[in-house]
Every structure is written in structure tokens, then in C-alpha cells.
């Protein structure tokens, strides 16, 4: 039986080995099609919309966490569809929004803040309201948007 081994010896072998690794890494990172990631843009205006119980008519609203005290609320523009099993749709009215925003503000240790949900080009996709100010936003084909739900916030008085 013949035992074949590829052995890299000396500086030429090391150079060849490092070049092969570099080419493989470039192939992996370039990919066939990279996903389109958006972001959150902190906004005092969006925060005030939630505090003033203002509901945007051209948005569908969702919550994550508990329905009575959500971890976060998002409104996604009607031009987009939210892809998620973790966000739950909610029919908001000003009274319900007032109750939810009040509870989020008084139960969790950090005050909720608003943000615009932006696509990779900086266009507005929706709005975000949570005590967590970071998440992953990904835009997919056919105007689907993925917004990762916020982690559960800490409760007041709990270290």
C-alpha cells in the first residue's frame, strides 16, 4: 500500500501553504451572494411617537416577549413583510399602545427607546421600540425583512 502525504517543508512550503489558505478564505468570504443587512438608527422622533401613542397607519405592528409587557415592539411598513416566528402581530390602538409603553418603561430597568429600522441603503423599513438598542436587520428577496427580537430586559431592582 502506498502512503501519500503532502508535506510542506522550508520557507517555500510555508509560503505555498499560506497562499492556499488565503485563497480558500477569500473564496469563503466572497460567497456567491452576500445577504443585505440593515440597521437601527436611534431616533428621538420614534421614541416620541411611542410615548405619544402615535400609530403609523401604513405599518403593521408586532411585539416580542410577553403580550402585557413586551420586550420590544416593531412597526413594519406595508411595503415589507416581516419574516419571523418570534414576533407576534398585534392590533394596536392608542390606548393599548399607551399601556404597553407605560409598562415597558416602569417594569424594565432600562427606559425603552425608539429607532428607525433601515435597509442597507438607509431607507426606512419600519420602527423599533425597546430598551435594547441593538439588533440584526436583514433584507431578503421579495421585500421580506428579518428583525431579530430583543433579549429580555432586566427587571427593576434585580441586579
PDB file of C-alpha atoms in Angstrom, residues 16-124:
ATOM      1  CA  UNK A  16       2.631  27.806  -0.581  1.00  0.00           C
ATOM      2  CA  UNK A  17       0.561  26.637   2.402  1.00  0.00           C
ATOM      3  CA  UNK A  18      -0.288  30.217   3.465  1.00  0.00           C
ATOM      4  CA  UNK A  19      -1.276  31.142  -0.101  1.00  0.00           C
ATOM      5  CA  UNK A  20      -3.616  28.164  -0.327  1.00  0.00           C
ATOM      6  CA  UNK A  21      -5.228  29.141   2.987  1.00  0.00           C
ATOM      7  CA  UNK A  22      -5.587  32.759   1.819  1.00  0.00           C
ATOM      8  CA  UNK A  23      -7.265  31.714  -1.442  1.00  0.00           C
ATOM      9  CA  UNK A  24      -9.674  29.442   0.433  1.00  0.00           C
ATOM     10  CA  UNK A  25     -10.555  32.201   2.906  1.00  0.00           C
ATOM     11  CA  UNK A  26     -11.190  34.674   0.080  1.00  0.00           C
ATOM     12  CA  UNK A  27     -13.484  32.164  -1.609  1.00  0.00           C
ATOM     13  CA  UNK A  28     -15.444  31.587   1.584  1.00  0.00           C
ATOM     14  CA  UNK A  29     -15.824  35.273   2.489  1.00  0.00           C
ATOM     15  CA  UNK A  30     -16.723  36.453  -1.010  1.00  0.00           C
ATOM     16  CA  UNK A  31     -19.582  33.944  -1.285  1.00  0.00           C
ATOM     17  CA  UNK A  32     -21.995  33.702  -4.167  1.00  0.00           C
ATOM     18  CA  UNK A  33     -24.405  36.279  -2.827  1.00  0.00           C
ATOM     19  CA  UNK A  34     -23.960  38.153   0.386  1.00  0.00           C
ATOM     20  CA  UNK A  35     -27.060  38.981   2.441  1.00  0.00           C
ATOM     21  CA  UNK A  36     -28.250  42.556   2.722  1.00  0.00           C
ATOM     22  CA  UNK A  37     -28.025  43.783   6.278  1.00  0.00           C
ATOM     23  CA  UNK A  38     -29.802  46.859   7.531  1.00  0.00           C
ATOM     24  CA  UNK A  39     -29.522  48.511  10.913  1.00  0.00           C
ATOM     25  CA  UNK A  40     -31.242  50.516  13.605  1.00  0.00           C
ATOM     26  CA  UNK A  41     -30.858  54.286  13.711  1.00  0.00           C
ATOM     27  CA  UNK A  42     -31.667  55.719  17.126  1.00  0.00           C
ATOM     28  CA  UNK A  43     -34.396  58.340  16.862  1.00  0.00           C
ATOM     29  CA  UNK A  44     -35.893  60.749  19.390  1.00  0.00           C
ATOM     30  CA  UNK A  45     -38.768  61.219  16.920  1.00  0.00           C
ATOM     31  CA  UNK A  46     -39.675  57.499  17.033  1.00  0.00           C
ATOM     32  CA  UNK A  47     -39.371  57.477  20.831  1.00  0.00           C
ATOM     33  CA  UNK A  48     -41.846  60.366  20.970  1.00  0.00           C
ATOM     34  CA  UNK A  49     -44.236  58.552  18.613  1.00  0.00           C
ATOM     35  CA  UNK A  50     -44.465  55.694  21.095  1.00  0.00           C
ATOM     36  CA  UNK A  51     -44.667  57.982  24.136  1.00  0.00           C
ATOM     37  CA  UNK A  52     -47.434  59.996  22.429  1.00  0.00           C
ATOM     38  CA  UNK A  53     -49.332  56.814  21.451  1.00  0.00           C
ATOM     39  CA  UNK A  54     -48.979  57.626  17.769  1.00  0.00           C
ATOM     40  CA  UNK A  55     -49.654  54.677  15.470  1.00  0.00           C
ATOM     41  CA  UNK A  56     -48.493  54.817  11.867  1.00  0.00           C
ATOM     42  CA  UNK A  57     -51.392  53.777   9.625  1.00  0.00           C
ATOM     43  CA  UNK A  58     -49.117  52.340   6.932  1.00  0.00           C
ATOM     44  CA  UNK A  59     -47.339  49.937   9.322  1.00  0.00           C
ATOM     45  CA  UNK A  60     -48.160  46.503  10.722  1.00  0.00           C
ATOM     46  CA  UNK A  61     -47.190  46.146  14.388  1.00  0.00           C
ATOM     47  CA  UNK A  62     -45.615  43.189  16.188  1.00  0.00           C
ATOM     48  CA  UNK A  63     -44.373  42.518  19.710  1.00  0.00           C
ATOM     49  CA  UNK A  64     -41.900  40.120  21.257  1.00  0.00           C
ATOM     50  CA  UNK A  65     -41.912  38.793  24.788  1.00  0.00           C
ATOM     51  CA  UNK A  66     -44.989  38.974  26.956  1.00  0.00           C
ATOM     52  CA  UNK A  67     -48.124  40.497  25.452  1.00  0.00           C
ATOM     53  CA  UNK A  68     -48.823  42.577  28.569  1.00  0.00           C
ATOM     54  CA  UNK A  69     -45.196  43.750  28.970  1.00  0.00           C
ATOM     55  CA  UNK A  70     -43.328  43.201  25.694  1.00  0.00           C
ATOM     56  CA  UNK A  71     -39.544  43.207  25.319  1.00  0.00           C
ATOM     57  CA  UNK A  72     -39.962  45.151  22.111  1.00  0.00           C
ATOM     58  CA  UNK A  73     -42.471  46.493  19.608  1.00  0.00           C
ATOM     59  CA  UNK A  74     -41.822  46.968  15.899  1.00  0.00           C
ATOM     60  CA  UNK A  75     -43.867  48.539  13.161  1.00  0.00           C
ATOM     61  CA  UNK A  76     -43.041  47.314   9.659  1.00  0.00           C
ATOM     62  CA  UNK A  77     -44.031  49.398   6.645  1.00  0.00           C
ATOM     63  CA  UNK A  78     -46.737  47.927   4.415  1.00  0.00           C
ATOM     64  CA  UNK A  79     -44.216  47.620   1.552  1.00  0.00           C
ATOM     65  CA  UNK A  80     -42.407  44.905   3.546  1.00  0.00           C
ATOM     66  CA  UNK A  81     -43.281  41.572   5.117  1.00  0.00           C
ATOM     67  CA  UNK A  82     -41.776  40.507   8.436  1.00  0.00           C
ATOM     68  CA  UNK A  83     -40.263  37.020   8.409  1.00  0.00           C
ATOM     69  CA  UNK A  84     -40.251  35.704  11.956  1.00  0.00           C
ATOM     70  CA  UNK A  85     -41.740  33.103  14.227  1.00  0.00           C
ATOM     71  CA  UNK A  86     -40.831  35.131  17.307  1.00  0.00           C
ATOM     72  CA  UNK A  87     -42.571  38.446  16.604  1.00  0.00           C
ATOM     73  CA  UNK A  88     -46.327  38.219  17.127  1.00  0.00           C
ATOM     74  CA  UNK A  89     -48.753  40.510  15.269  1.00  0.00           C
ATOM     75  CA  UNK A  90     -50.758  42.911  17.389  1.00  0.00           C
ATOM     76  CA  UNK A  91     -53.644  45.230  16.554  1.00  0.00           C
ATOM     77  CA  UNK A  92     -52.638  48.444  18.273  1.00  0.00           C
ATOM     78  CA  UNK A  93     -54.858  51.330  19.225  1.00  0.00           C
ATOM     79  CA  UNK A  94     -53.676  54.407  21.151  1.00  0.00           C
ATOM     80  CA  UNK A  95     -54.984  53.084  24.492  1.00  0.00           C
ATOM     81  CA  UNK A  96     -53.244  49.719  24.165  1.00  0.00           C
ATOM     82  CA  UNK A  97     -50.023  51.354  22.957  1.00  0.00           C
ATOM     83  CA  UNK A  98     -50.130  53.688  25.975  1.00  0.00           C
ATOM     84  CA  UNK A  99     -50.494  50.728  28.357  1.00  0.00           C
ATOM     85  CA  UNK A 100     -47.683  48.731  26.729  1.00  0.00           C
ATOM     86  CA  UNK A 101     -45.246  51.662  26.575  1.00  0.00           C
ATOM     87  CA  UNK A 102     -46.026  52.593  30.203  1.00  0.00           C
ATOM     88  CA  UNK A 103     -45.410  49.042  31.422  1.00  0.00           C
ATOM     89  CA  UNK A 104     -42.186  48.691  29.408  1.00  0.00           C
ATOM     90  CA  UNK A 105     -40.950  51.969  30.888  1.00  0.00           C
ATOM     91  CA  UNK A 106     -41.836  51.135  34.501  1.00  0.00           C
ATOM     92  CA  UNK A 107     -41.089  47.407  34.752  1.00  0.00           C
ATOM     93  CA  UNK A 108     -37.768  47.034  32.963  1.00  0.00           C
ATOM     94  CA  UNK A 109     -34.525  48.552  34.263  1.00  0.00           C
ATOM     95  CA  UNK A 110     -33.697  50.482  31.081  1.00  0.00           C
ATOM     96  CA  UNK A 111     -36.023  53.016  29.523  1.00  0.00           C
ATOM     97  CA  UNK A 112     -37.232  51.939  26.068  1.00  0.00           C
ATOM     98  CA  UNK A 113     -36.060  53.993  23.108  1.00  0.00           C
ATOM     99  CA  UNK A 114     -37.201  54.295  19.540  1.00  0.00           C
ATOM    100  CA  UNK A 115     -35.258  53.763  16.342  1.00  0.00           C
ATOM    101  CA  UNK A 116     -35.803  53.657  12.632  1.00  0.00           C
ATOM    102  CA  UNK A 117     -35.293  50.252  11.038  1.00  0.00           C
ATOM    103  CA  UNK A 118     -33.211  50.931   7.923  1.00  0.00           C
ATOM    104  CA  UNK A 119     -32.333  48.859   4.863  1.00  0.00           C
ATOM    105  CA  UNK A 120     -28.705  48.660   3.612  1.00  0.00           C
ATOM    106  CA  UNK A 121     -29.201  51.878   1.607  1.00  0.00           C
ATOM    107  CA  UNK A 122     -30.536  53.825   4.605  1.00  0.00           C
ATOM    108  CA  UNK A 123     -34.201  53.717   3.532  1.00  0.00           C
ATOM    109  CA  UNK A 124     -36.783  53.380   6.294  1.00  0.00           C
TER     110      UNK A 124
END
